[in-house]
Short mmCIF file of C-alpha atoms in Angstrom, two decimals:
data_model
loop_
_atom_site.label_atom_id
_atom_site.label_comp_id
_atom_site.label_asym_id
_atom_site.label_seq_id
_atom_site.Cartn_x
_atom_site.Cartn_y
_atom_site.Cartn_z
CA MET B 290 116.07 61.16 172.23
CA GLU B 291 114.62 62.73 175.35
CA THR B 292 110.83 62.98 175.19
CA ARG B 293 108.03 64.03 177.53
CA SER B 294 105.42 61.47 178.59
CA ASP B 295 102.89 62.20 181.33
CA MET B 296 99.27 61.85 182.41
CA ALA B 297 98.04 64.57 180.04
CA LEU B 298 99.59 62.74 177.09
CA GLU B 299 98.05 59.44 178.20
CA ILE B 300 94.57 60.98 178.59
CA HIS B 301 94.84 62.61 175.17
CA LEU B 302 95.92 59.38 173.46
CA GLU B 303 92.94 57.64 175.02
CA LYS B 304 90.63 60.36 173.63
CA ILE B 305 92.18 60.06 170.17
CA ARG B 306 91.79 56.30 170.18
CA SER B 307 88.12 56.62 171.14
CA ALA B 308 87.57 58.99 168.21
CA ALA B 309 89.35 56.81 165.64
CA THR B 310 87.23 54.53 163.45
CA ALA B 311 89.61 52.43 161.36
CA GLU B 312 90.86 49.30 163.12
CA THR B 313 94.42 49.83 161.89
CA VAL B 314 94.43 53.29 163.48
CA THR B 315 93.06 52.11 166.83
CA ASP B 316 95.60 49.28 166.87
CA ALA B 317 98.47 51.74 166.27
CA LEU B 318 97.20 54.06 169.02
CA THR B 319 96.78 51.10 171.37
CA ALA B 320 100.42 50.18 170.82
CA ALA B 321 101.47 53.73 171.70
CA LEU B 322 99.29 53.71 174.84
CA ARG B 323 100.68 50.33 175.89
CA HIS B 324 104.20 51.74 175.64
CA VAL B 325 103.30 54.85 177.67
CA ARG B 326 101.79 52.67 180.41
CA SER B 327 104.74 50.27 180.52
CA GLY B 328 106.81 52.55 182.73
CA THR B 329 107.79 51.43 186.22
CA GLY B 330 107.02 53.10 189.53
CA GLY B 331 103.94 54.87 188.21
CA ARG B 332 105.92 56.75 185.56
CA ARG B 333 104.85 57.04 181.93
CA LYS B 334 107.37 55.76 179.43
CA GLY B 335 108.60 57.93 176.56
CA GLY B 336 111.82 57.78 174.57
CA LYS B 337 112.58 57.17 170.92
CA ARG B 338 110.23 54.17 170.83
CA LEU B 339 107.27 56.40 171.73
CA THR B 340 108.16 58.78 168.88
CA GLU B 341 108.31 55.84 166.47
CA LEU B 342 104.94 54.48 167.61
CA LEU B 343 103.31 57.91 167.33
CA GLY B 344 104.78 58.33 163.85
CA ALA B 345 103.34 54.96 162.86
CA ALA B 346 99.93 55.96 164.25
CA ARG B 347 100.02 59.23 162.31
CA ALA B 348 100.91 57.42 159.09
CA SER B 349 98.16 54.85 159.67
CA ALA B 350 95.59 57.61 160.21
CA ALA B 351 96.75 59.36 157.04
CA ARG B 352 96.30 56.17 155.01
CA ALA B 353 92.81 55.81 156.49
CA GLU B 354 92.14 59.51 155.68
CA GLU B 355 91.25 60.28 159.32
CA TRP B 356 92.71 63.79 159.17
CA GLU B 357 91.53 64.96 162.58
CA VAL B 358 93.38 62.02 164.11
CA VAL B 359 96.46 62.93 162.04
CA ARG B 360 96.43 66.48 163.38
CA SER B 361 95.83 65.37 166.99
CA VAL B 362 98.66 62.82 166.86
CA GLN B 363 100.92 65.50 165.38
CA ASP B 364 100.15 67.67 168.41
CA VAL B 365 101.03 64.74 170.67
CA LEU B 366 104.38 64.41 168.88
CA HIS B 367 105.05 68.14 169.27
CA TYR B 368 104.17 67.89 172.95
CA THR B 369 106.54 64.97 173.53
CA GLU B 370 109.32 66.93 171.79
CA GLY B 371 108.66 70.08 173.83
CA ARG B 372 107.54 72.11 170.82
CA LEU B 373 103.95 72.43 172.09
CA LEU B 374 103.88 73.99 175.55
CA ARG B 375 101.99 72.31 178.37
CA PRO B 376 99.45 75.13 179.04
CA ASP B 377 98.51 75.31 175.34
CA TYR B 378 98.30 71.53 175.06
CA GLU B 379 96.21 71.01 178.19
CA GLU B 380 93.83 73.86 177.40
CA LYS B 381 93.37 72.93 173.74
CA TYR B 382 92.35 69.36 174.53
CA ARG B 383 90.85 69.96 178.01
CA LEU B 384 93.29 67.59 179.69
CA ARG B 385 93.48 69.11 183.19
CA HIS B 386 89.81 68.75 184.04
CA LEU B 387 86.57 67.10 183.03
CA ASP B 388 85.01 68.39 179.83
CA HIS B 389 82.05 69.88 181.68
CA ALA B 390 84.18 71.56 184.36
CA PRO B 391 85.20 75.23 184.15
CA ARG B 392 88.50 76.02 182.45
CA ASP B 393 91.63 76.44 184.52
CA ARG B 394 91.84 80.11 185.55
CA SER B 395 95.53 80.51 186.38
CA GLY B 396 96.56 81.46 182.84
CA LEU B 397 93.39 83.50 182.33
CA ASP B 398 93.94 85.46 185.56
CA TYR B 399 97.55 86.23 184.59
CA LEU B 400 96.47 87.51 181.18
CA ALA B 401 93.67 89.55 182.76
CA ARG B 402 96.03 91.25 185.23
CA THR B 403 98.48 92.00 182.44
CA MET B 404 95.76 93.54 180.28
CA VAL B 405 94.50 95.68 183.18
CA ALA B 406 98.03 97.00 183.82
CA MET B 407 98.56 97.71 180.11
CA ASN B 408 95.23 99.52 179.86
CA GLU B 409 96.09 101.68 182.87
CA PHE B 410 99.48 102.56 181.36
CA TRP B 411 98.01 103.64 178.01
CA CYS B 412 95.22 105.63 179.70
CA GLN B 413 97.78 107.52 181.79
CA GLU B 414 99.89 108.25 178.70
CA ALA B 415 96.86 109.55 176.80
CA GLU B 416 95.79 111.76 179.72
CA SER B 417 99.34 113.11 180.09
CA HIS B 418 99.51 113.99 176.38
CA LEU B 419 96.12 115.72 176.50
CA ALA B 420 97.18 117.69 179.58
CA GLN B 421 100.23 118.98 177.68
CA HIS B 422 98.31 119.49 174.42
CA PRO B 423 94.72 120.43 175.36
CA GLY B 424 93.66 121.02 171.78
CA ALA B 425 95.02 117.74 170.42
CA ALA B 426 92.65 115.89 168.04
CA PHE B 427 91.90 112.18 168.34
CA GLU B 428 94.23 111.33 165.44
CA GLU B 429 97.11 113.19 167.11
CA VAL B 430 96.63 111.29 170.37
CA MET B 431 96.57 107.97 168.50
CA ALA B 432 99.76 108.86 166.60
CA HIS B 433 101.43 109.73 169.91
CA MET B 434 100.39 106.38 171.39
CA ARG B 435 101.69 104.47 168.37
CA ARG B 436 105.07 106.18 168.64
CA ILE B 437 105.33 105.17 172.29
CA GLY B 438 104.49 101.59 171.33
CA GLN B 439 107.28 101.55 168.77
CA ASP B 440 109.75 103.06 171.24
CA ALA B 441 108.81 100.44 173.86
CA ARG B 442 111.06 97.93 172.05
CA PHE B 443 114.03 99.91 173.34
CA THR B 444 112.99 99.96 177.02
CA GLN B 445 116.01 100.51 179.28
CA ALA B 446 116.75 99.60 182.89
CA PRO B 447 118.83 102.55 184.23
CA VAL B 448 121.43 101.61 186.82
CA GLU B 449 120.91 104.84 188.73
CA ASP B 450 117.18 104.20 189.20
CA PRO B 451 116.62 100.61 190.46
CA ALA B 452 113.24 98.90 190.02
CA ARG B 453 112.18 101.43 187.37
CA TYR B 454 112.33 101.33 183.59
CA ARG B 455 112.62 103.97 180.87
CA ILE B 456 111.25 104.15 177.31
CA PRO B 457 113.58 106.43 175.28
CA ARG B 458 111.48 108.65 172.97
CA GLY B 459 112.42 108.70 169.30
CA ALA B 460 114.54 105.52 169.45
CA ALA B 461 112.26 103.64 167.06
CA GLU B 462 112.58 106.23 164.30
CA LEU B 463 116.36 106.37 164.64
CA SER B 464 116.51 102.56 164.59
CA ALA B 465 114.33 102.40 161.47
CA TRP B 466 116.69 104.77 159.67
CA THR B 467 119.74 102.79 160.80
CA GLU B 468 118.15 99.49 159.75
CA ARG B 469 117.43 100.94 156.30
CA VAL B 470 121.07 102.00 155.96
CA LEU B 471 122.34 98.57 157.00
CA SER B 472 119.87 96.73 154.79
CA ASN B 473 120.62 98.69 151.62
CA ARG B 474 124.28 99.59 151.96
CA VAL B 475 125.96 96.96 154.15
CA GLU B 476 125.43 93.20 153.92
CA ILE B 477 124.93 91.83 157.42
CA VAL B 478 122.75 88.97 158.57
CA ASP B 479 120.36 90.84 160.88
CA PRO B 480 120.12 94.57 160.18
CA ALA B 481 117.29 95.04 162.66
CA GLU B 482 119.31 93.63 165.56
CA ALA B 483 122.39 95.58 164.48
CA ALA B 484 120.28 98.74 164.33
CA ARG B 485 119.12 98.24 167.91
CA ARG B 486 122.72 97.83 169.07
CA ILE B 487 123.91 100.90 167.18
CA VAL B 488 121.04 103.06 168.45
CA SER B 489 122.16 102.29 171.99
CA SER B 490 125.70 103.47 171.10
CA PRO B 491 125.89 106.99 169.61
CA GLU B 492 129.62 106.56 169.07
CA ALA B 493 129.06 103.52 166.83
CA LEU B 494 126.36 105.39 164.92
CA SER B 495 128.62 108.36 164.20
CA VAL B 496 131.46 106.10 163.00
CA LEU B 497 129.12 104.19 160.66
CA ALA B 498 127.66 107.40 159.21
CA ALA B 499 131.10 108.90 158.58
CA ASP B 500 132.92 105.90 157.07
CA GLU B 501 131.80 105.01 153.54
CA ASP B 502 134.67 102.53 153.10
CA GLY B 503 133.78 100.65 156.26
CA ARG B 504 131.32 98.45 154.41
CA THR B 505 134.18 96.59 152.69
CA VAL B 506 135.56 95.55 156.07
CA LEU B 507 132.10 94.63 157.31
CA ARG B 508 131.45 92.56 154.20
CA ALA B 509 134.68 90.59 154.66
CA ALA B 510 133.92 90.08 158.34
CA GLU B 511 130.43 88.85 157.47
CA LEU B 512 131.77 86.36 154.93
CA GLN B 513 134.20 85.04 157.53
CA ARG B 514 131.47 84.82 160.17
CA ARG B 515 129.19 82.91 157.83
CA ALA B 516 131.98 80.49 156.91
CA VAL B 517 132.49 79.74 160.62
CA HIS B 518 128.77 79.12 161.07
CA LEU B 519 128.68 76.81 158.06
CA ARG B 520 131.59 74.76 159.42
CA GLU B 521 129.73 74.35 162.70
CA LEU B 522 126.52 73.39 160.88
CA ARG B 523 128.42 70.81 158.84
CA ARG B 524 129.92 69.35 162.02
CA VAL B 525 126.49 68.96 163.61
CA ALA B 526 124.93 67.58 160.41
CA GLU B 527 127.63 64.90 160.13
CA ASP B 528 127.12 63.80 163.75
CA ALA B 529 124.97 60.67 163.71
CA HIS B 530 123.86 61.40 167.29
CA ALA B 531 122.77 65.01 166.68
CA SER B 532 119.11 65.63 167.55
CA GLU B 533 116.65 67.76 165.59
CA HIS B 534 116.93 70.36 168.35
CA ALA B 535 120.73 70.52 167.94
CA LEU B 536 120.33 71.04 164.20
CA GLN B 537 117.72 73.73 164.77
CA GLN B 538 120.07 75.54 167.15
CA ALA B 539 122.92 75.30 164.65
CA LEU B 540 120.67 76.89 161.98
CA LYS B 541 119.38 79.65 164.27
CA GLY B 542 119.63 83.02 162.54
CA MET B 543 121.09 81.48 159.35
CA TYR B 544 118.17 82.19 157.00
CA TRP B 545 120.75 83.27 154.38
CA VAL B 546 121.86 79.65 154.02
CA PHE B 547 118.62 78.92 152.13
CA GLY B 548 119.41 81.41 149.36
CA GLY B 549 119.22 85.07 148.47
CA ARG B 550 115.47 85.09 147.76
CA PHE B 551 114.76 85.13 151.51
CA ILE B 552 114.94 88.37 153.48
CA GLY B 553 114.56 86.93 156.97
CA GLU B 554 112.61 84.72 159.35
CA ALA B 555 109.10 85.38 160.60
CA GLN B 556 109.01 86.40 164.26
CA ARG B 557 106.29 83.84 165.03
CA ARG B 558 106.71 80.13 164.49
CA ARG B 559 103.15 79.28 165.48
CA LEU B 560 100.77 80.79 162.93
CA VAL B 561 98.17 78.02 163.22
CA PRO B 562 96.96 76.76 166.65
CA GLY B 563 98.75 73.54 167.49
CA ASP B 564 101.26 73.80 164.60
CA GLU B 565 104.73 75.23 165.25
CA VAL B 566 107.03 75.26 162.25
CA ASP B 567 110.78 74.83 162.67
CA ILE B 568 111.93 77.76 160.49
CA PRO B 569 109.44 80.19 158.86
CA LEU B 570 111.22 82.04 156.01
CA ILE B 571 109.96 85.25 154.38
CA ARG B 572 110.60 85.90 150.68
CA GLY B 573 111.14 89.32 149.19
CA ASP B 574 107.48 89.47 148.07
CA GLY B 575 106.25 88.85 151.63
CA SER B 576 105.18 85.24 151.05
CA LEU B 577 106.09 82.34 153.32
CA GLN B 578 108.19 79.21 153.03
CA ILE B 579 108.36 76.82 155.96
CA VAL B 580 111.34 74.58 156.65
CA GLU B 581 110.70 71.26 158.36
CA LEU B 582 113.87 69.97 160.04
CA LYS B 583 114.57 66.28 160.53
CA GLN B 584 117.67 64.46 161.69
CA ALA B 585 120.69 64.42 159.40
CA ALA B 586 123.33 61.67 159.50
CA ALA B 587 121.09 59.47 161.66
CA VAL B 588 118.47 59.06 158.90
CA LYS B 589 118.74 56.63 156.00
CA LEU B 590 117.10 58.23 152.99
CA VAL B 591 116.56 55.65 150.23
CA LYS B 592 116.00 51.95 149.70
CA GLY B 593 116.12 49.65 146.69
CA HIS B 594 112.84 48.90 144.94
CA ARG B 595 112.52 47.05 141.63
CA GLY B 596 115.97 48.03 140.48
CA ALA B 597 115.76 51.68 141.52
CA TRP B 598 116.30 53.83 144.59
CA VAL B 599 113.17 55.23 146.24
CA PRO B 600 112.68 57.37 149.40
CA ARG B 601 112.25 55.51 152.68
CA ARG B 602 109.34 55.86 155.13
CA GLU B 603 111.13 58.61 157.11
CA VAL B 604 111.10 60.83 154.03
CA HIS B 605 107.42 60.15 153.31
CA ASP B 606 106.49 60.90 156.95
CA ALA B 607 108.37 64.21 156.85
CA VAL B 608 106.66 65.19 153.60
CA GLY B 609 103.28 64.28 155.09
CA GLN B 610 103.98 66.48 158.10
CA ALA B 611 104.95 69.40 155.84
CA ILE B 612 101.75 68.95 153.80
CA ASN B 613 99.75 68.99 157.02
CA TYR B 614 101.32 72.34 157.92
CA LEU B 615 100.47 73.75 154.48
CA VAL B 616 96.84 72.62 154.85
CA GLY B 617 96.62 74.49 158.15
CA LEU B 618 98.14 77.61 156.58
CA ASP B 619 95.68 77.45 153.68
CA GLU B 620 92.70 77.08 156.03
CA ASN B 621 93.81 80.07 158.14
CA ARG B 622 95.28 82.30 155.42
CA GLU B 623 92.89 85.24 155.90
CA ARG B 624 93.40 85.36 159.69
CA ILE B 625 97.21 85.02 159.34
CA SER B 626 97.31 87.85 156.79
CA ALA B 627 95.16 90.11 158.99
CA GLU B 628 96.99 89.39 162.27
CA PHE B 629 100.61 88.94 161.16
CA GLY B 630 100.82 90.44 157.67
CA ILE B 631 102.17 87.19 156.21
CA ASP B 632 100.94 85.91 152.85
CA THR B 633 100.40 82.13 153.07
CA ARG B 634 98.43 81.75 149.83
CA ARG B 635 101.62 80.87 147.96
CA ALA B 636 103.37 79.15 150.86
CA ASN B 637 105.44 76.07 150.21
CA ALA B 638 107.66 73.84 152.30
CA LEU B 639 111.24 72.58 152.35
CA VAL B 640 111.95 69.30 154.12
CA LEU B 641 115.56 69.26 155.29
CA ILE B 642 116.46 65.68 156.09
CA GLY B 643 119.31 63.21 156.06
CA HIS B 644 122.93 63.09 154.95
CA PRO B 645 124.69 60.76 152.47
CA LEU B 646 127.00 59.67 155.33
CA SER B 647 124.15 57.51 156.66
CA GLN B 648 124.41 55.28 153.55
CA PRO B 649 128.05 55.29 152.40
CA GLU B 650 127.44 52.20 150.25
CA ILE B 651 125.21 54.27 147.92
CA ASP B 652 126.59 56.92 145.59
CA GLU B 653 125.64 60.42 146.78
CA ARG B 654 124.42 61.37 143.31
CA GLU B 655 121.99 58.46 143.27
CA ILE B 656 120.55 59.56 146.62
CA ASN B 657 120.14 63.13 145.39
CA ASP B 658 118.60 61.98 142.11
CA ALA B 659 116.07 59.79 143.92
CA LEU B 660 115.01 62.70 146.13
CA ARG B 661 114.82 65.12 143.19
CA LEU B 662 112.69 62.66 141.23
CA HIS B 663 110.35 62.34 144.18
CA THR B 664 110.22 66.13 144.59
CA SER B 665 109.31 66.55 140.92
CA HIS B 666 106.02 64.76 141.63
CA LEU B 667 105.18 67.00 144.58
CA ASN B 668 103.44 70.32 144.16
CA ARG B 669 104.52 72.55 147.05
CA VAL B 670 107.13 70.51 148.94
CA GLU B 671 110.87 70.24 148.21
CA ILE B 672 113.23 67.69 149.78
CA LEU B 673 116.87 68.53 150.41
CA THR B 674 119.68 66.88 152.34
CA TYR B 675 121.78 68.87 154.81
CA LYS B 676 124.87 68.24 152.70
CA GLU B 677 123.27 69.71 149.58
CA LEU B 678 122.21 72.80 151.52
CA ILE B 679 125.63 73.35 153.09
CA ASP B 680 127.56 72.66 149.87
CA SER B 681 125.43 75.20 148.00
CA ALA B 682 125.95 77.87 150.68
CA GLU B 683 129.71 77.27 150.74
CA ARG B 684 129.93 77.66 146.96
CA ALA B 685 128.14 80.99 147.25
CA LEU B 686 130.56 82.17 149.94
CA ALA B 687 133.56 81.04 147.91
CA ALA B 688 132.30 83.26 145.10
CA GLY B 689 132.13 86.16 147.55
CA ASP B 690 128.33 86.23 147.43
CA VAL B 691 126.70 87.51 150.64
CA MET B 692 123.18 86.20 150.07
#
C-alpha cells in the first residue's frame, strides 16, 4: 500500500503524543513515530506498516477513551492515504509554521482573489439587468441572479471565440425538465448527468420526447450496463491485492448496488471538517447513510473463540471508524442541514469489508452469520461483505429489477 509520510505528519504525531495521557496510547504513538523516523537518507518511512501502527494507536486511544486523540489519529490515517489534502491538514493542525506565527496566506490570497472576481461578475450582471429593466424590483433582480447561477453549470467554451466562455440562458430549466422525465419515466443510473448531455444535443432531446417505446430499449441497455459493472466489481473484490482505492473506483457511480431505497450519492464527501466518507448515500426521505470501504479478499474476517466464530480486529476497527464518523455527523447536524440540505439526524453506516475467499477453510454461511450476529448488537452500523453485496445486486438484475 502506497502511503504518504513527511515532516508535517511527523510534527503532528509528536503533537498528538504530547497531548495523550494514557501510557498505552503514548507507547503506541511512539512506535508509529519510530517507524516514520526509520527512513534512510532523511526520508520519512510510510508503507503498510505505518498504517498498521496508526490503526493500533487509534484503537489504543479508543480503549482509553481519549476521543480527541482518536479523531486526530484518524486524520493522520486519512492524510497518509491521500484522503485528507495537504493544505487542509497543515492549516487545521498548524503544521507549516509555529503556533504563534501568522497563518500561511497563499490559500487565503487565492480565495480572496476568486471572491473579488466573483463579486465583480455579479455586480456587473445586476447593473446590466437594471439598465435593461429600470423599474425592476429587488426581488426581480435576485430572481434573475439566481437563474444565472443555475445556468452557470452549463458554461460552454465556444470554438469560434477562444479564451472566452458562454453561459447559455435557460439551460438549467430545460435540464430540470429533462431530468424529471428521465427520473420518472426511464430507469437510468444518473438522470442529472444524462439531462446535461441531452440539453447540449437538441437532436437527442427531440428523439427522446417523441419515442415513448424507447424506454424499453434504454431499460435493457441499463440492465446490461449494470451487469458489466457488477462483473468488474466482483473481479476487483476477489483480487487479494486490490487496494481500498481500487474498490472505491470500481464502485464509483454505482449507488444502485446498495438497494432501491437510495436515490443517489451526496455531492460532498466531507461534511465534517477532517472527516471524508467513502460513499455518502441519500435515501428517498433525504436522510444519509455513509458507506465505509475496507479491503475485500485481503482481509480475514473472523476467528475462533470459545467454540464460535467472532469478528477479527480489522472488523472492530472499521466499525469504530464508522461510529466516529456518525459522532461527527451528530455533533454538526444543524450546520450540515443548513449548508447542504442533508438530514444526518437519522444517519447510519454500512461497513463494506472482506470476502469469504480470504478464509476458504471456513464455510461462507458461518462467516455471514458471525457478522450478522455482531451487527444485531450494533445500533446504527451494519457490516456486509463485498460478496454479499454483489450477490444481492446480481439477483435483483436477474429478476429484471432496475433499482
